[in-house]
PDB file of C-alpha atoms in Angstrom:
ATOM      1  CA  LYS A 489       0.067  -0.136   0.092  1.00 80.00           C
ATOM      2  CA  GLN A 490       1.244   3.406  -0.798  1.00 83.00           C
ATOM      3  CA  GLU A 491       2.308   5.910   1.684  1.00 87.00           C
ATOM      4  CA  VAL A 492       3.205   9.219   1.037  1.00 92.00           C
ATOM      5  CA  THR A 493       4.933  11.480   3.563  1.00 93.00           C
ATOM      6  CA  GLN A 494       5.529  15.166   3.522  1.00 95.00           C
ATOM      7  CA  ILE A 495       8.395  16.873   5.345  1.00 92.00           C
ATOM      8  CA  PRO A 496       8.555  19.255   6.865  1.00 92.00           C
ATOM      9  CA  ALA A 497       5.012  19.237   8.587  1.00 94.00           C
ATOM     10  CA  ALA A 498       5.356  23.138   9.313  1.00 95.00           C
ATOM     11  CA  LEU A 499       7.943  25.558   7.720  1.00 95.00           C
ATOM     12  CA  SER A 500       8.150  29.164   8.582  1.00 97.00           C
ATOM     13  CA  VAL A 501      10.207  31.773   6.482  1.00 96.00           C
ATOM     14  CA  PRO A 502      10.561  35.231   6.004  1.00 97.00           C
ATOM     15  CA  GLU A 503       9.102  37.067   2.784  1.00 97.00           C
ATOM     16  CA  GLY A 504      11.350  36.736  -0.245  1.00 97.00           C
ATOM     17  CA  GLU A 505      13.037  33.528   0.593  1.00 97.00           C
ATOM     18  CA  ASN A 506      13.475  30.744  -1.853  1.00 97.00           C
ATOM     19  CA  LEU A 507      12.107  27.470  -0.467  1.00 95.00           C
ATOM     20  CA  VAL A 508      11.577  23.694  -1.068  1.00 96.00           C
ATOM     21  CA  LEU A 509       8.539  21.460  -0.022  1.00 96.00           C
ATOM     22  CA  ASN A 510       9.392  17.446   0.086  1.00 96.00           C
ATOM     23  CA  CYS A 511       7.215  14.516  -0.750  1.00 95.00           C
ATOM     24  CA  SER A 512       8.323  10.778  -0.599  1.00 92.00           C
ATOM     25  CA  PHE A 513       6.638   7.613  -1.387  1.00 87.00           C
ATOM     26  CA  THR A 514       7.035   4.143  -0.072  1.00 84.00           C
ATOM     27  CA  ASP A 515       6.284   2.607  -3.583  1.00 79.00           C
ATOM     28  CA  SER A 516       8.720   4.488  -6.043  1.00 70.00           C
ATOM     29  CA  ALA A 517       6.635   2.770  -9.022  1.00 73.00           C
ATOM     30  CA  ILE A 518       4.674   6.038  -9.215  1.00 74.00           C
ATOM     31  CA  TYR A 519       2.933   7.091 -12.337  1.00 75.00           C
ATOM     32  CA  ASN A 520       1.622  10.572 -12.099  1.00 85.00           C
ATOM     33  CA  LEU A 521       1.807  13.113  -9.008  1.00 87.00           C
ATOM     34  CA  GLN A 522      -0.222  16.426  -8.097  1.00 91.00           C
ATOM     35  CA  TRP A 523       0.598  19.386  -5.895  1.00 95.00           C
ATOM     36  CA  PHE A 524      -2.361  20.969  -4.116  1.00 94.00           C
ATOM     37  CA  ARG A 525      -2.691  24.144  -2.075  1.00 96.00           C
ATOM     38  CA  GLN A 526      -5.214  24.236   1.005  1.00 95.00           C
ATOM     39  CA  ASP A 527      -6.210  27.837   2.394  1.00 94.00           C
ATOM     40  CA  PRO A 528      -7.844  27.846   5.882  1.00 88.00           C
ATOM     41  CA  GLY A 529     -11.267  26.584   5.608  1.00 84.00           C
ATOM     42  CA  LYS A 530     -11.277  26.170   2.203  1.00 87.00           C
ATOM     43  CA  GLY A 531     -11.108  23.200  -0.303  1.00 88.00           C
ATOM     44  CA  LEU A 532      -8.048  21.971  -2.264  1.00 92.00           C
ATOM     45  CA  THR A 533      -6.753  23.790  -5.451  1.00 92.00           C
ATOM     46  CA  SER A 534      -4.492  22.116  -7.733  1.00 90.00           C
ATOM     47  CA  LEU A 535      -1.333  23.903  -8.485  1.00 94.00           C
ATOM     48  CA  LEU A 536       0.762  21.201 -10.695  1.00 93.00           C
ATOM     49  CA  LEU A 537       0.117  18.000 -12.218  1.00 89.00           C
ATOM     50  CA  ILE A 538       3.146  15.748 -13.124  1.00 87.00           C
ATOM     51  CA  GLN A 539       2.470  13.144 -15.654  1.00 82.00           C
ATOM     52  CA  SER A 540       4.695   9.916 -16.088  1.00 76.00           C
ATOM     53  CA  SER A 541       6.210  11.165 -19.329  1.00 81.00           C
ATOM     54  CA  GLN A 542       7.562  14.591 -17.511  1.00 84.00           C
ATOM     55  CA  ARG A 543       9.945  15.225 -14.884  1.00 88.00           C
ATOM     56  CA  GLU A 544       8.850  18.622 -13.893  1.00 92.00           C
ATOM     57  CA  GLN A 545       6.122  21.201 -14.009  1.00 93.00           C
ATOM     58  CA  THR A 546       6.240  24.956 -13.713  1.00 94.00           C
ATOM     59  CA  SER A 547       3.743  27.609 -13.167  1.00 94.00           C
ATOM     60  CA  GLY A 548       4.980  31.163 -12.257  1.00 96.00           C
ATOM     61  CA  ARG A 549       6.939  31.114  -9.122  1.00 97.00           C
ATOM     62  CA  LEU A 550       6.161  27.328  -8.586  1.00 97.00           C
ATOM     63  CA  ASN A 551       8.369  24.323  -9.844  1.00 97.00           C
ATOM     64  CA  ALA A 552       7.585  20.853  -9.122  1.00 95.00           C
ATOM     65  CA  SER A 553       9.695  17.848 -10.140  1.00 94.00           C
ATOM     66  CA  LEU A 554       9.506  14.120  -9.638  1.00 91.00           C
ATOM     67  CA  ASP A 555      11.893  11.410  -9.464  1.00 88.00           C
ATOM     68  CA  LYS A 556      10.782   8.280  -9.799  1.00 84.00           C
ATOM     69  CA  SER A 557      13.977   6.616  -9.277  1.00 85.00           C
ATOM     70  CA  SER A 558      14.161   7.735  -5.476  1.00 86.00           C
ATOM     71  CA  GLY A 559      10.455   7.989  -5.147  1.00 87.00           C
ATOM     72  CA  ARG A 560      10.592  11.722  -4.216  1.00 91.00           C
ATOM     73  CA  SER A 561       8.761  14.907  -5.232  1.00 93.00           C
ATOM     74  CA  THR A 562       9.556  18.660  -4.506  1.00 95.00           C
ATOM     75  CA  LEU A 563       7.936  21.606  -4.698  1.00 97.00           C
ATOM     76  CA  TYR A 564      10.140  24.786  -5.185  1.00 97.00           C
ATOM     77  CA  ILE A 565       8.900  28.304  -4.635  1.00 97.00           C
ATOM     78  CA  ALA A 566      10.696  31.385  -5.751  1.00 98.00           C
ATOM     79  CA  ALA A 567      10.585  34.490  -3.795  1.00 97.00           C
ATOM     80  CA  SER A 568       8.060  33.468  -1.303  1.00 97.00           C
ATOM     81  CA  GLN A 569       5.191  35.913  -0.487  1.00 97.00           C
ATOM     82  CA  PRO A 570       2.861  36.207   2.389  1.00 97.00           C
ATOM     83  CA  GLY A 571      -0.092  35.221   0.223  1.00 97.00           C
ATOM     84  CA  ASP A 572       1.802  31.732  -0.004  1.00 97.00           C
ATOM     85  CA  SER A 573       0.800  31.097   3.262  1.00 97.00           C
ATOM     86  CA  ALA A 574      -1.435  27.679   3.076  1.00 97.00           C
ATOM     87  CA  THR A 575      -1.117  24.194   3.636  1.00 96.00           C
ATOM     88  CA  TYR A 576       0.743  22.288   0.586  1.00 97.00           C
ATOM     89  CA  LEU A 577      -0.321  18.642  -0.179  1.00 96.00           C
ATOM     90  CA  CYS A 578       0.874  16.257  -2.704  1.00 95.00           C
ATOM     91  CA  ALA A 579      -0.828  13.391  -3.797  1.00 93.00           C
ATOM     92  CA  ASP A 580       0.132  10.053  -5.806  1.00 89.00           C
ATOM     93  CA  ARG A 581      -2.120   9.685  -9.091  1.00 83.00           C
ATOM     94  CA  SER A 582      -1.049   6.483  -9.789  1.00 79.00           C
ATOM     95  CA  GLY A 583      -4.447   4.792  -8.800  1.00 77.00           C
ATOM     96  CA  GLY A 584      -6.052   7.184 -11.533  1.00 76.00           C
ATOM     97  CA  ASN A 585      -8.632   9.256  -9.756  1.00 79.00           C
ATOM     98  CA  LYS A 586      -8.151   7.476  -6.535  1.00 84.00           C
ATOM     99  CA  LEU A 587      -5.678   9.981  -4.963  1.00 89.00           C
ATOM    100  CA  VAL A 588      -3.120   8.741  -2.125  1.00 91.00           C
ATOM    101  CA  PHE A 589      -2.650  12.057  -0.159  1.00 94.00           C
ATOM    102  CA  GLY A 590       0.258  13.258   2.199  1.00 95.00           C
ATOM    103  CA  ALA A 591      -0.663  15.014   5.575  1.00 95.00           C
ATOM    104  CA  GLY A 592       0.665  18.394   4.032  1.00 96.00           C
ATOM    105  CA  THR A 593       3.101  21.067   4.836  1.00 97.00           C
ATOM    106  CA  ILE A 594       1.784  24.112   6.847  1.00 96.00           C
ATOM    107  CA  LEU A 595       3.613  27.156   5.173  1.00 97.00           C
ATOM    108  CA  ARG A 596       3.736  30.457   6.733  1.00 97.00           C
ATOM    109  CA  VAL A 597       5.429  33.375   4.978  1.00 97.00           C
ATOM    110  CA  LYS A 598       5.970  36.379   7.451  1.00 97.00           C
ATOM    111  CA  SER A 599       6.135  40.202   6.141  1.00 94.00           C
TER     112      SER A 599
ATOM    113  CA  ASN B1134     -19.211  28.409 -13.355  1.00 60.00           C
ATOM    114  CA  ALA B1135     -19.775  27.212  -9.898  1.00 72.00           C
ATOM    115  CA  GLY B1136     -17.417  24.343  -9.937  1.00 91.00           C
ATOM    116  CA  VAL B1137     -18.055  21.701  -7.033  1.00 94.00           C
ATOM    117  CA  THR B1138     -20.793  22.820  -4.551  1.00 95.00           C
ATOM    118  CA  GLN B1139     -20.754  21.133  -1.036  1.00 97.00           C
ATOM    119  CA  THR B1140     -23.677  21.758   1.423  1.00 96.00           C
ATOM    120  CA  PRO B1141     -24.056  22.279   4.466  1.00 96.00           C
ATOM    121  CA  LYS B1142     -20.728  23.968   5.219  1.00 95.00           C
ATOM    122  CA  PHE B1143     -20.898  23.365   8.858  1.00 96.00           C
ATOM    123  CA  GLN B1144     -23.085  20.731  10.521  1.00 96.00           C
ATOM    124  CA  VAL B1145     -23.109  19.463  14.368  1.00 97.00           C
ATOM    125  CA  LEU B1146     -25.018  16.085  15.191  1.00 96.00           C
ATOM    126  CA  LYS B1147     -25.751  13.805  17.845  1.00 97.00           C
ATOM    127  CA  THR B1148     -24.522  10.240  18.225  1.00 97.00           C
ATOM    128  CA  GLY B1149     -26.750   7.875  16.141  1.00 96.00           C
ATOM    129  CA  GLN B1150     -28.517  10.882  14.046  1.00 97.00           C
ATOM    130  CA  SER B1151     -28.315  10.291  10.049  1.00 95.00           C
ATOM    131  CA  MET B1152     -27.746  13.159   7.593  1.00 95.00           C
ATOM    132  CA  THR B1153     -26.892  13.589   4.099  1.00 97.00           C
ATOM    133  CA  LEU B1154     -23.893  15.853   2.670  1.00 98.00           C
ATOM    134  CA  GLN B1155     -24.750  17.084  -0.569  1.00 98.00           C
ATOM    135  CA  CYS B1156     -22.435  17.547  -3.433  1.00 98.00           C
ATOM    136  CA  ALA B1157     -23.046  18.831  -6.910  1.00 97.00           C
ATOM    137  CA  GLN B1158     -20.968  19.881 -10.064  1.00 96.00           C
ATOM    138  CA  ASP B1159     -21.591  21.809 -13.028  1.00 94.00           C
ATOM    139  CA  MET B1160     -18.816  20.469 -15.000  1.00 92.00           C
ATOM    140  CA  ASN B1161     -20.303  17.239 -16.792  1.00 91.00           C
ATOM    141  CA  HIS B1162     -17.708  15.426 -15.002  1.00 92.00           C
ATOM    142  CA  GLU B1163     -17.919  11.740 -14.961  1.00 92.00           C
ATOM    143  CA  TYR B1164     -15.794  11.047 -11.889  1.00 92.00           C
ATOM    144  CA  MET B1165     -16.725  11.967  -8.201  1.00 94.00           C
ATOM    145  CA  SER B1166     -15.482  11.166  -5.082  1.00 95.00           C
ATOM    146  CA  TRP B1167     -15.682  12.098  -1.260  1.00 97.00           C
ATOM    147  CA  TYR B1168     -12.861  12.360   1.061  1.00 97.00           C
ATOM    148  CA  ARG B1169     -12.192  13.108   4.996  1.00 97.00           C
ATOM    149  CA  GLN B1170      -9.510  14.817   6.110  1.00 96.00           C
ATOM    150  CA  ASP B1171      -8.550  14.542   9.704  1.00 94.00           C
ATOM    151  CA  PRO B1172      -6.071  16.511  11.680  1.00 87.00           C
ATOM    152  CA  GLY B1173      -2.240  15.305  10.841  1.00 83.00           C
ATOM    153  CA  MET B1174      -3.553  12.992   7.956  1.00 84.00           C
ATOM    154  CA  GLY B1175      -3.932  13.322   4.335  1.00 87.00           C
ATOM    155  CA  LEU B1176      -7.120  12.975   3.182  1.00 93.00           C
ATOM    156  CA  ARG B1177      -8.490   9.590   2.933  1.00 95.00           C
ATOM    157  CA  LEU B1178     -11.121   8.246   0.089  1.00 95.00           C
ATOM    158  CA  ILE B1179     -14.464   7.139   1.179  1.00 97.00           C
ATOM    159  CA  HIS B1180     -16.327   6.113  -1.899  1.00 97.00           C
ATOM    160  CA  TYR B1181     -16.286   7.106  -5.629  1.00 94.00           C
ATOM    161  CA  SER B1182     -18.397   7.074  -8.669  1.00 94.00           C
ATOM    162  CA  VAL B1183     -17.251   6.628 -12.303  1.00 91.00           C
ATOM    163  CA  GLY B1184     -20.684   7.708 -13.747  1.00 91.00           C
ATOM    164  CA  ALA B1185     -24.255   7.711 -13.078  1.00 93.00           C
ATOM    165  CA  GLY B1186     -25.486   4.363 -11.488  1.00 94.00           C
ATOM    166  CA  ILE B1187     -22.039   3.369 -10.430  1.00 94.00           C
ATOM    167  CA  THR B1188     -20.577   3.430  -7.223  1.00 95.00           C
ATOM    168  CA  ASP B1189     -17.588   1.688  -5.133  1.00 94.00           C
ATOM    169  CA  GLN B1190     -15.979   1.929  -1.819  1.00 95.00           C
ATOM    170  CA  GLY B1191     -12.710   3.645  -1.161  1.00 93.00           C
ATOM    171  CA  GLU B1192     -10.416   3.236   1.784  1.00 92.00           C
ATOM    172  CA  VAL B1193     -12.529   3.959   4.674  1.00 95.00           C
ATOM    173  CA  PRO B1194     -16.245   3.234   3.397  1.00 96.00           C
ATOM    174  CA  ASN B1195     -17.621   1.852   6.712  1.00 95.00           C
ATOM    175  CA  GLY B1196     -20.574   4.167   7.993  1.00 95.00           C
ATOM    176  CA  TYR B1197     -21.351   5.805   4.974  1.00 97.00           C
ATOM    177  CA  ASN B1198     -23.270   5.424   1.938  1.00 97.00           C
ATOM    178  CA  VAL B1199     -23.664   6.921  -1.385  1.00 97.00           C
ATOM    179  CA  SER B1200     -25.717   6.934  -4.705  1.00 96.00           C
ATOM    180  CA  ARG B1201     -25.385   8.485  -8.116  1.00 97.00           C
ATOM    181  CA  SER B1202     -28.687   8.887  -9.895  1.00 96.00           C
ATOM    182  CA  THR B1203     -27.349  11.692 -11.958  1.00 96.00           C
ATOM    183  CA  THR B1204     -23.958  13.105 -13.229  1.00 95.00           C
ATOM    184  CA  GLU B1205     -24.310  16.228 -11.516  1.00 96.00           C
ATOM    185  CA  ASP B1206     -25.054  15.101  -7.778  1.00 97.00           C
ATOM    186  CA  PHE B1207     -23.401  12.644  -5.453  1.00 98.00           C
ATOM    187  CA  PRO B1208     -24.467  12.842  -1.836  1.00 98.00           C
ATOM    188  CA  LEU B1209     -22.925  11.007   1.087  1.00 98.00           C
ATOM    189  CA  ARG B1210     -25.121   9.569   3.975  1.00 98.00           C
ATOM    190  CA  LEU B1211     -24.032   8.804   7.213  1.00 96.00           C
ATOM    191  CA  LEU B1212     -26.508   5.993   8.473  1.00 91.00           C
ATOM    192  CA  SER B1213     -25.871   6.451  12.268  1.00 96.00           C
ATOM    193  CA  ALA B1214     -23.351   9.049  13.186  1.00 95.00           C
ATOM    194  CA  ALA B1215     -20.381   8.100  15.529  1.00 96.00           C
ATOM    195  CA  PRO B1216     -18.031  10.504  17.426  1.00 96.00           C
ATOM    196  CA  SER B1217     -15.368   8.910  15.024  1.00 96.00           C
ATOM    197  CA  GLN B1218     -16.728  10.436  11.922  1.00 97.00           C
ATOM    198  CA  THR B1219     -15.997  13.890  12.950  1.00 97.00           C
ATOM    199  CA  SER B1220     -14.301  15.412  10.287  1.00 97.00           C
ATOM    200  CA  VAL B1221     -14.245  17.765   7.312  1.00 96.00           C
ATOM    201  CA  TYR B1222     -15.402  16.036   4.359  1.00 98.00           C
ATOM    202  CA  PHE B1223     -14.345  16.620   0.657  1.00 97.00           C
ATOM    203  CA  CYS B1224     -16.429  16.141  -2.456  1.00 97.00           C
ATOM    204  CA  ALA B1225     -14.237  16.116  -5.996  1.00 94.00           C
ATOM    205  CA  SER B1226     -14.741  15.654  -9.358  1.00 93.00           C
ATOM    206  CA  SER B1227     -12.870  14.959 -12.531  1.00 90.00           C
ATOM    207  CA  LEU B1228     -13.710  14.857 -16.105  1.00 87.00           C
ATOM    208  CA  ARG B1229     -13.053  11.420 -17.083  1.00 77.00           C
ATOM    209  CA  ARG B1230     -13.461   8.011 -15.239  1.00 63.00           C
ATOM    210  CA  GLN B1231     -10.190   6.356 -15.652  1.00 61.00           C
ATOM    211  CA  THR B1232      -7.434   8.556 -15.986  1.00 63.00           C
ATOM    212  CA  SER B1233      -4.415  10.116 -13.714  1.00 60.00           C
ATOM    213  CA  ASN B1234      -3.536  13.215 -16.321  1.00 67.00           C
ATOM    214  CA  GLN B1235      -6.489  15.268 -15.309  1.00 72.00           C
ATOM    215  CA  PRO B1236      -6.650  17.598 -12.192  1.00 76.00           C
ATOM    216  CA  GLN B1237      -9.242  16.991  -9.778  1.00 82.00           C
ATOM    217  CA  HIS B1238     -11.532  19.675  -8.595  1.00 89.00           C
ATOM    218  CA  PHE B1239     -12.363  19.994  -4.988  1.00 92.00           C
ATOM    219  CA  GLY B1240     -15.172  21.463  -3.177  1.00 94.00           C
ATOM    220  CA  ASP B1241     -14.907  23.846  -0.203  1.00 93.00           C
ATOM    221  CA  GLY B1242     -15.682  21.065   2.535  1.00 95.00           C
ATOM    222  CA  THR B1243     -18.381  20.523   5.232  1.00 97.00           C
ATOM    223  CA  ARG B1244     -17.026  20.377   8.753  1.00 96.00           C
ATOM    224  CA  LEU B1245     -19.040  17.753  10.574  1.00 97.00           C
ATOM    225  CA  SER B1246     -19.003  17.472  14.417  1.00 97.00           C
ATOM    226  CA  ILE B1247     -20.511  14.572  16.037  1.00 97.00           C
ATOM    227  CA  LEU B1248     -21.075  14.849  19.882  1.00 95.00           C
TER     228      LEU B1248
END
């Protein structure tokens, strides 16, 4: 059974810093991977979806990579802003639409 | 474009009561699902549906029922509420039934407390 771990559980950084959030998988035979953002009291917003044929995806200041050989994914946020404060979740999409989620990283960007 | 709409947003129940959490999407998505989110844990799949009239169990189905009579609606029923079902419930949808290369869309959640 796939298990997804996100490290760190919480992170606090000053505004402007570049940061990396980590996601690892017990079953490295991962197919697709999706990163989400969750604001307090809200649902999940899809950020990036990395398909099996890709190694990374970029959207604005966000870059997500997937290393299948090590069973790891990273989400890189450049020049962080207070508006980036949220919980970030990664999910294994190898089961198609049946996602397996990590517990998330709570990010706080201080102004 | 409303996306995925969940009602109610908040609910408090007493142990043993039953209720239905509503989920509707207006994107003509084939696939719909229900997850629960508990503190310190990732979202866990309760039930899912690949189309009208078709439902199946996820990882944690016990204590919940679902039906899919239309493409748009996917209600989740708690038969006899228990304190262990206190959680935040999310409904999600995706365009096609068996694909992992399309993003899933989530509702804003229903926060449920069982006393």
